[in-house]
Amino acid sequence: MPLLLAFDDEAAPAQRLLAALHAAAAEPWTLAFVARHRFPDGEWRLRLPPELPAEVALYRSLHQPNEKLVELLLAAPAARELGARRLWLVAPYLAYMRQDAAFTPGEVVSQRHVGRWLAAAFDGLITVDPHLHRVGTLAEAVPVAEAHALSAAALLGALAAQRRPGALLLGPDEESAQWVQQAGHAAGLETAVARKVRHGDRDVEVALPPLDVRGRAVVILDDMASTGRTVARAAAALRAAGTASVDVAVTHALFVGDALAAMQAAGVGEVWSTDSVPHASNAVPLAPLLGPALQRSVRSFQISGNSTTSSILRK
Ligand code: R5P
């Protein structure tokens, strides 16, 4: 019987994934948790179930990644020692994907190195809206035997259409075009994309496209908001241009520090996110995407054996 292995701080989304797996799979999955103890010096002691089945999927969303990557690099080889033959990582949010090039000499291309760590530890990866900009596929970033990138864009587009019928979906920068187009297509909403120049972590400029937005409802849609400054700058420009409302839909609600306050101060009304990162704004559960995708991947791996494949599974 395949096992879903999760950490106690992500029990709620793991339970939702288990329910989705039960709906999608002929064979029932079970759920178990990794017990964690933090020693006074900050090191982890992890304890897994002492006997594991051949098929194990580890659920870990990688916000607050520095701690969690260490957990994964300890838990994955331990899982193999305890019986796992095939090990999946279900990471709804995949960290370190934005540093995909050396912008100054000597700068570490974190995406490549984190990708190699994960590929060495796992046989397969399922994630949602990974920030792939200068690389074409998830498998290039994480060269694991099976790499599947799902997208929540259509679900967020549907939610935006339901809450703000006829809204304009605006991507705040060129990189968001991929998600905005999918969302707009799925929900039948008009789309547009702004241009962004980043000067620093919290210092961005956003230029709106040449569109008349006076009196319109606009939903800013992006893969993630971190400091919230990208969204805040876009929202302020939209408000200044006379929009009726500005709301926000993001896949990954990282929302560090005063992000939410900065967005609200710029004129943002409602904020909707998926549950890839637990947050009060979560409005779209990902389990209905993740469960069938994990089940399909497990089955296709069983049929094709250990061949190197990758795909973009868009829903
Ligand atoms: C980068 O292009 C991403 O899609 C987001 O736009 C960016 O990470 C948002 O960062 P922040 O919220 O810190 O402006």
Short mmCIF file of C-alpha atoms and ligand atoms in Angstrom, two decimals:
data_model
loop_
_atom_site.label_atom_id
_atom_site.label_comp_id
_atom_site.label_asym_id
_atom_site.label_seq_id
_atom_site.Cartn_x
_atom_site.Cartn_y
_atom_site.Cartn_z
CA MET A 1 0.00 0.00 0.00
CA PRO A 2 1.59 3.35 -1.01
CA LEU A 3 2.36 5.79 1.77
CA LEU A 4 1.98 9.56 1.92
CA LEU A 5 4.52 10.89 4.39
CA ALA A 6 4.09 14.42 5.72
CA PHE A 7 5.30 16.74 8.46
CA ASP A 8 3.06 17.70 11.36
CA ASP A 9 2.97 21.40 10.45
CA GLU A 10 1.40 20.51 7.09
CA ALA A 11 -1.15 17.99 8.39
CA ALA A 12 -4.17 19.81 6.93
CA PRO A 13 -3.05 19.93 3.24
CA ALA A 14 -1.65 16.40 3.59
CA GLN A 15 -5.07 15.16 4.79
CA ARG A 16 -6.70 16.89 1.82
CA LEU A 17 -4.20 15.22 -0.52
CA LEU A 18 -4.93 11.83 1.06
CA ALA A 19 -8.66 12.33 0.42
CA ALA A 20 -7.94 13.25 -3.21
CA LEU A 21 -5.71 10.18 -3.59
CA HIS A 22 -8.46 7.98 -2.23
CA ALA A 23 -10.83 9.44 -4.81
CA ALA A 24 -8.30 8.95 -7.64
CA ALA A 25 -6.69 5.60 -6.79
CA ALA A 26 -7.89 2.03 -6.92
CA GLU A 27 -5.32 1.14 -4.26
CA PRO A 28 -5.73 3.00 -0.96
CA TRP A 29 -2.93 5.23 0.30
CA THR A 30 -2.07 5.62 3.95
CA LEU A 31 -0.78 8.73 5.68
CA ALA A 32 1.99 8.91 8.27
CA PHE A 33 3.99 11.76 9.75
CA VAL A 34 7.68 12.48 10.27
CA ALA A 35 8.20 13.22 13.97
CA ARG A 36 10.57 16.13 14.56
CA HIS A 37 12.54 17.19 17.59
CA ARG A 38 14.70 20.26 17.54
CA PHE A 39 17.81 20.04 19.70
CA PRO A 40 18.83 23.12 21.68
CA ASP A 41 21.58 23.89 19.15
CA GLY A 42 19.06 23.95 16.28
CA GLU A 43 19.77 20.54 14.78
CA TRP A 44 16.86 18.24 13.91
CA ARG A 45 16.17 14.72 15.08
CA LEU A 46 13.70 13.17 12.65
CA ARG A 47 11.85 9.91 13.11
CA LEU A 48 10.09 8.11 10.26
CA PRO A 49 7.86 5.03 10.53
CA PRO A 50 10.33 2.16 11.06
CA GLU A 51 9.11 0.14 8.06
CA LEU A 52 8.14 1.82 4.81
CA PRO A 53 6.39 0.39 1.75
CA ALA A 54 8.03 0.42 -1.69
CA GLU A 55 6.09 3.49 -2.88
CA VAL A 56 6.45 6.60 -0.75
CA ALA A 57 5.47 10.20 -1.50
CA LEU A 58 6.85 12.88 0.78
CA TYR A 59 4.66 15.99 1.02
CA ARG A 60 6.66 19.13 1.75
CA SER A 61 5.91 22.59 0.44
CA LEU A 62 9.21 24.46 0.34
CA HIS A 63 8.43 27.92 1.68
CA GLN A 64 10.92 28.71 4.47
CA PRO A 65 13.21 26.55 2.36
CA ASN A 66 16.52 26.58 4.18
CA GLU A 67 15.21 24.52 7.10
CA LYS A 68 13.04 22.32 4.96
CA LEU A 69 15.75 21.41 2.48
CA VAL A 70 17.85 20.05 5.33
CA GLU A 71 14.84 18.05 6.54
CA LEU A 72 14.37 16.60 3.05
CA LEU A 73 18.04 15.75 2.63
CA LEU A 74 17.85 13.82 5.91
CA ALA A 75 14.43 12.23 5.42
CA ALA A 76 14.84 11.04 1.80
CA PRO A 77 17.87 8.75 2.23
CA ALA A 78 16.45 7.54 5.55
CA ALA A 79 13.22 6.60 3.78
CA ARG A 80 15.19 4.44 1.37
CA GLU A 81 17.03 2.77 4.24
CA LEU A 82 13.64 1.97 5.79
CA GLY A 83 12.25 0.27 2.68
CA ALA A 84 11.14 2.88 0.13
CA ARG A 85 12.05 1.77 -3.38
CA ARG A 86 10.50 4.72 -5.18
CA LEU A 87 10.39 8.11 -3.57
CA TRP A 88 8.30 11.05 -4.75
CA LEU A 89 8.45 14.61 -3.58
CA VAL A 90 5.16 16.50 -3.66
CA ALA A 91 6.25 20.10 -3.16
CA PRO A 92 3.38 22.44 -4.07
CA TYR A 93 5.76 25.39 -3.70
CA LEU A 94 9.24 24.76 -5.07
CA ALA A 95 11.82 27.15 -3.66
CA TYR A 96 15.00 28.59 -5.17
CA MET A 97 13.63 28.61 -8.72
CA ARG A 98 14.05 32.36 -9.30
CA GLN A 99 17.86 32.40 -9.12
CA ASP A 100 18.22 30.73 -12.51
CA ALA A 101 21.25 32.66 -13.81
CA ALA A 102 24.39 34.35 -12.52
CA PHE A 103 23.58 38.04 -12.87
CA THR A 104 27.02 39.09 -11.60
CA PRO A 105 30.27 37.12 -11.81
CA GLY A 106 30.53 34.52 -9.06
CA GLU A 107 26.83 34.52 -8.22
CA VAL A 108 25.58 31.02 -7.42
CA VAL A 109 22.84 29.69 -9.72
CA SER A 110 20.79 28.32 -6.82
CA GLN A 111 18.12 26.80 -9.04
CA ARG A 112 20.65 24.44 -10.61
CA HIS A 113 22.18 23.29 -7.33
CA VAL A 114 18.96 22.88 -5.38
CA GLY A 115 17.59 21.05 -8.41
CA ARG A 116 20.51 18.64 -8.34
CA TRP A 117 20.12 17.99 -4.60
CA LEU A 118 16.45 17.12 -5.08
CA ALA A 119 17.15 14.97 -8.13
CA ALA A 120 19.76 13.01 -6.18
CA ALA A 121 17.28 12.40 -3.34
CA PHE A 122 14.00 11.68 -5.18
CA ASP A 123 12.78 9.66 -8.17
CA GLY A 124 9.94 12.00 -8.99
CA LEU A 125 8.73 15.52 -8.28
CA ILE A 126 5.29 17.08 -8.52
CA THR A 127 4.97 20.80 -8.02
CA VAL A 128 2.69 23.70 -8.93
CA ASP A 129 3.54 26.80 -10.95
CA PRO A 130 7.31 26.59 -10.47
CA HIS A 131 9.00 29.85 -11.39
CA LEU A 132 10.61 28.72 -14.65
CA HIS A 133 11.75 31.74 -16.58
CA ARG A 134 15.00 31.16 -18.40
CA VAL A 135 14.68 27.34 -18.44
CA GLY A 136 12.08 25.58 -20.55
CA THR A 137 10.98 22.63 -18.43
CA LEU A 138 10.92 21.57 -14.81
CA ALA A 139 13.20 18.63 -15.65
CA GLU A 140 15.93 21.07 -16.74
CA ALA A 141 15.77 22.75 -13.35
CA VAL A 142 15.32 19.56 -11.33
CA PRO A 143 16.74 16.66 -13.36
CA VAL A 144 14.72 14.01 -11.59
CA ALA A 145 13.45 10.90 -13.42
CA GLU A 146 9.84 12.15 -13.41
CA ALA A 147 9.21 15.89 -13.13
CA HIS A 148 5.67 17.21 -13.33
CA ALA A 149 4.70 20.88 -13.16
CA LEU A 150 1.01 21.48 -12.59
CA SER A 151 -0.64 24.86 -12.83
CA ALA A 152 -3.22 26.52 -10.61
CA ALA A 153 -3.73 29.33 -13.13
CA ALA A 154 -7.03 27.98 -14.48
CA LEU A 155 -8.40 27.50 -10.96
CA LEU A 156 -7.41 31.03 -9.96
CA GLY A 157 -8.87 32.39 -13.20
CA ALA A 158 -12.16 30.61 -12.48
CA LEU A 159 -12.25 32.06 -8.97
CA ALA A 160 -11.52 35.56 -10.29
CA ALA A 161 -14.31 35.22 -12.87
CA GLN A 162 -16.73 34.05 -10.18
CA ARG A 163 -15.87 36.81 -7.70
CA ARG A 164 -15.37 39.62 -10.25
CA PRO A 165 -17.33 38.78 -13.42
CA GLY A 166 -15.86 40.49 -16.48
CA ALA A 167 -12.66 41.51 -14.68
CA LEU A 168 -9.42 42.24 -16.50
CA LEU A 169 -6.66 39.84 -15.44
CA LEU A 170 -3.37 41.70 -15.18
CA GLY A 171 0.05 40.08 -14.94
CA PRO A 172 2.39 42.48 -13.15
CA ASP A 173 5.48 41.53 -15.17
CA GLU A 174 6.52 39.71 -18.34
CA GLU A 175 7.20 36.47 -16.47
CA SER A 176 3.57 36.29 -15.36
CA ALA A 177 2.31 36.19 -18.97
CA GLN A 178 2.30 32.37 -18.99
CA TRP A 179 -0.06 32.15 -15.99
CA VAL A 180 -2.25 35.10 -16.95
CA GLN A 181 -2.85 33.73 -20.44
CA GLN A 182 -3.81 30.29 -19.10
CA ALA A 183 -6.11 31.79 -16.49
CA GLY A 184 -7.75 34.17 -18.95
CA HIS A 185 -8.24 31.44 -21.52
CA ALA A 186 -9.79 29.06 -18.97
CA ALA A 187 -12.06 31.68 -17.42
CA GLY A 188 -12.95 33.67 -20.53
CA LEU A 189 -11.46 36.88 -19.12
CA GLU A 190 -9.51 39.58 -20.94
CA THR A 191 -5.82 39.69 -20.06
CA ALA A 192 -2.95 42.16 -20.11
CA VAL A 193 0.63 42.16 -18.89
CA ALA A 194 2.59 45.01 -17.30
CA ARG A 195 6.35 45.57 -17.36
CA LYS A 196 8.49 45.48 -14.23
CA VAL A 197 11.97 46.71 -13.45
CA ARG A 198 13.46 45.44 -10.20
CA HIS A 199 16.00 47.66 -8.42
CA GLY A 200 16.15 45.71 -5.15
CA ASP A 201 14.32 43.26 -2.90
CA ARG A 202 11.61 45.79 -2.04
CA ASP A 203 12.17 48.28 -4.81
CA VAL A 204 10.36 47.66 -8.09
CA GLU A 205 8.82 49.81 -10.79
CA VAL A 206 5.75 48.62 -12.67
CA ALA A 207 4.54 50.19 -15.92
CA LEU A 208 0.97 49.40 -16.98
CA PRO A 209 0.16 48.41 -20.56
CA PRO A 210 -1.59 51.10 -22.66
CA LEU A 211 -5.20 50.17 -21.78
CA ASP A 212 -8.15 52.20 -20.55
CA VAL A 213 -8.90 50.66 -17.15
CA ARG A 214 -11.16 53.43 -15.84
CA GLY A 215 -14.12 51.95 -13.98
CA ARG A 216 -12.97 48.37 -14.49
CA ALA A 217 -12.53 45.57 -12.00
CA VAL A 218 -8.95 44.32 -12.28
CA VAL A 219 -7.48 41.17 -10.75
CA ILE A 220 -3.68 41.05 -10.54
CA LEU A 221 -2.57 37.46 -11.09
CA ASP A 222 0.92 36.10 -10.47
CA ASP A 223 2.66 32.91 -9.44
CA MET A 224 3.72 34.35 -6.10
CA ALA A 225 3.88 37.41 -3.94
CA SER A 226 6.83 37.62 -1.58
CA THR A 227 7.40 41.13 -0.22
CA GLY A 228 4.19 42.15 -2.01
CA ARG A 229 5.94 45.13 -3.64
CA THR A 230 5.33 43.93 -7.20
CA VAL A 231 1.61 43.66 -6.50
CA ALA A 232 1.58 46.92 -4.52
CA ARG A 233 3.22 48.91 -7.33
CA ALA A 234 0.87 47.44 -9.91
CA ALA A 235 -2.13 48.11 -7.67
CA ALA A 236 -1.12 51.71 -7.02
CA ALA A 237 -0.73 52.34 -10.75
CA LEU A 238 -4.12 50.74 -11.45
CA ARG A 239 -5.81 52.80 -8.74
CA ALA A 240 -4.23 55.97 -10.10
CA ALA A 241 -5.57 55.02 -13.54
CA GLY A 242 -9.14 54.93 -12.17
CA THR A 243 -10.01 51.23 -11.75
CA ALA A 244 -13.21 50.35 -9.88
CA SER A 245 -11.44 47.66 -7.85
CA VAL A 246 -8.12 45.83 -7.62
CA ASP A 247 -7.98 42.30 -6.20
CA VAL A 248 -5.15 39.79 -6.21
CA ALA A 249 -4.89 36.09 -7.07
CA VAL A 250 -1.59 34.27 -6.51
CA THR A 251 -0.61 30.63 -6.45
CA HIS A 252 1.99 30.95 -3.69
CA ALA A 253 1.15 33.30 -0.79
CA LEU A 254 4.64 33.80 0.62
CA PHE A 255 3.65 37.24 1.97
CA VAL A 256 6.74 37.97 4.03
CA GLY A 257 6.82 40.72 6.68
CA ASP A 258 4.50 43.61 5.87
CA ALA A 259 3.57 42.32 2.39
CA LEU A 260 -0.16 42.22 3.01
CA ALA A 261 -0.20 45.68 4.62
CA ALA A 262 1.80 47.13 1.70
CA MET A 263 -0.64 45.64 -0.79
CA GLN A 264 -3.67 46.92 1.12
CA ALA A 265 -2.14 50.38 1.49
CA ALA A 266 -1.72 50.44 -2.30
CA GLY A 267 -5.46 49.84 -2.78
CA VAL A 268 -5.78 46.07 -3.00
CA GLY A 269 -9.21 44.77 -1.93
CA GLU A 270 -9.37 40.98 -1.65
CA VAL A 271 -6.49 38.51 -1.88
CA TRP A 272 -7.00 34.90 -3.01
CA SER A 273 -4.32 32.19 -2.99
CA THR A 274 -3.97 28.44 -3.21
CA ASP A 275 -3.08 26.40 -0.14
CA SER A 276 0.51 25.74 -1.35
CA VAL A 277 1.56 28.05 1.49
CA PRO A 278 -0.81 28.08 4.49
CA HIS A 279 -2.26 31.60 4.79
CA ALA A 280 -5.53 33.32 5.67
CA SER A 281 -5.99 34.16 1.98
CA ASN A 282 -6.10 30.48 0.91
CA ALA A 283 -9.17 30.07 -1.30
CA VAL A 284 -8.15 27.32 -3.73
CA PRO A 285 -7.17 23.86 -2.43
CA LEU A 286 -4.56 22.13 -4.59
CA ALA A 287 -5.41 18.56 -3.58
CA PRO A 288 -7.80 18.06 -6.54
CA LEU A 289 -4.83 18.82 -8.84
CA LEU A 290 -2.12 17.02 -6.86
CA GLY A 291 -3.96 13.77 -6.05
CA PRO A 292 -4.78 12.65 -9.61
CA ALA A 293 -1.34 13.84 -10.84
CA LEU A 294 0.48 11.82 -8.19
CA GLN A 295 -1.64 8.78 -8.88
CA ARG A 296 -1.10 9.07 -12.67
CA SER A 297 2.65 9.50 -12.18
CA VAL A 298 2.90 6.49 -9.89
CA ARG A 299 1.01 4.38 -12.41
CA SER A 300 3.00 5.57 -15.41
CA PHE A 301 6.25 4.92 -13.54
CA GLN A 302 5.04 1.39 -12.75
CA ILE A 303 4.19 0.78 -16.41
CA SER A 304 7.24 2.40 -18.03
CA GLY A 305 9.83 1.49 -15.40
CA ASN A 306 12.64 3.85 -14.49
CA SER A 307 12.84 5.80 -17.75
CA THR A 308 13.72 9.47 -17.72
CA THR A 309 10.65 11.46 -18.69
CA SER A 310 9.33 14.86 -17.97
CA SER A 311 6.18 16.65 -18.84
CA ILE A 312 4.16 19.71 -18.14
CA LEU A 313 0.77 18.49 -16.92
CA ARG A 314 -1.45 21.51 -17.20
CA LYS A 315 -4.94 21.45 -15.81
C1 R5P B 1 8.89 37.17 -10.05
O1 R5P B 1 8.90 37.58 -11.18
C2 R5P B 1 7.66 36.61 -9.42
O2 R5P B 1 6.76 36.18 -10.39
C3 R5P B 1 6.97 37.62 -8.53
O3 R5P B 1 6.46 38.69 -9.31
C4 R5P B 1 7.92 38.17 -7.51
O4 R5P B 1 8.64 37.14 -6.91
C5 R5P B 1 7.17 38.94 -6.47
O5 R5P B 1 8.07 39.40 -5.52
P1 R5P B 1 7.69 40.55 -4.52
O6 R5P B 1 6.36 40.19 -3.93
O7 R5P B 1 8.79 40.50 -3.49
O8 R5P B 1 7.67 41.81 -5.28
#
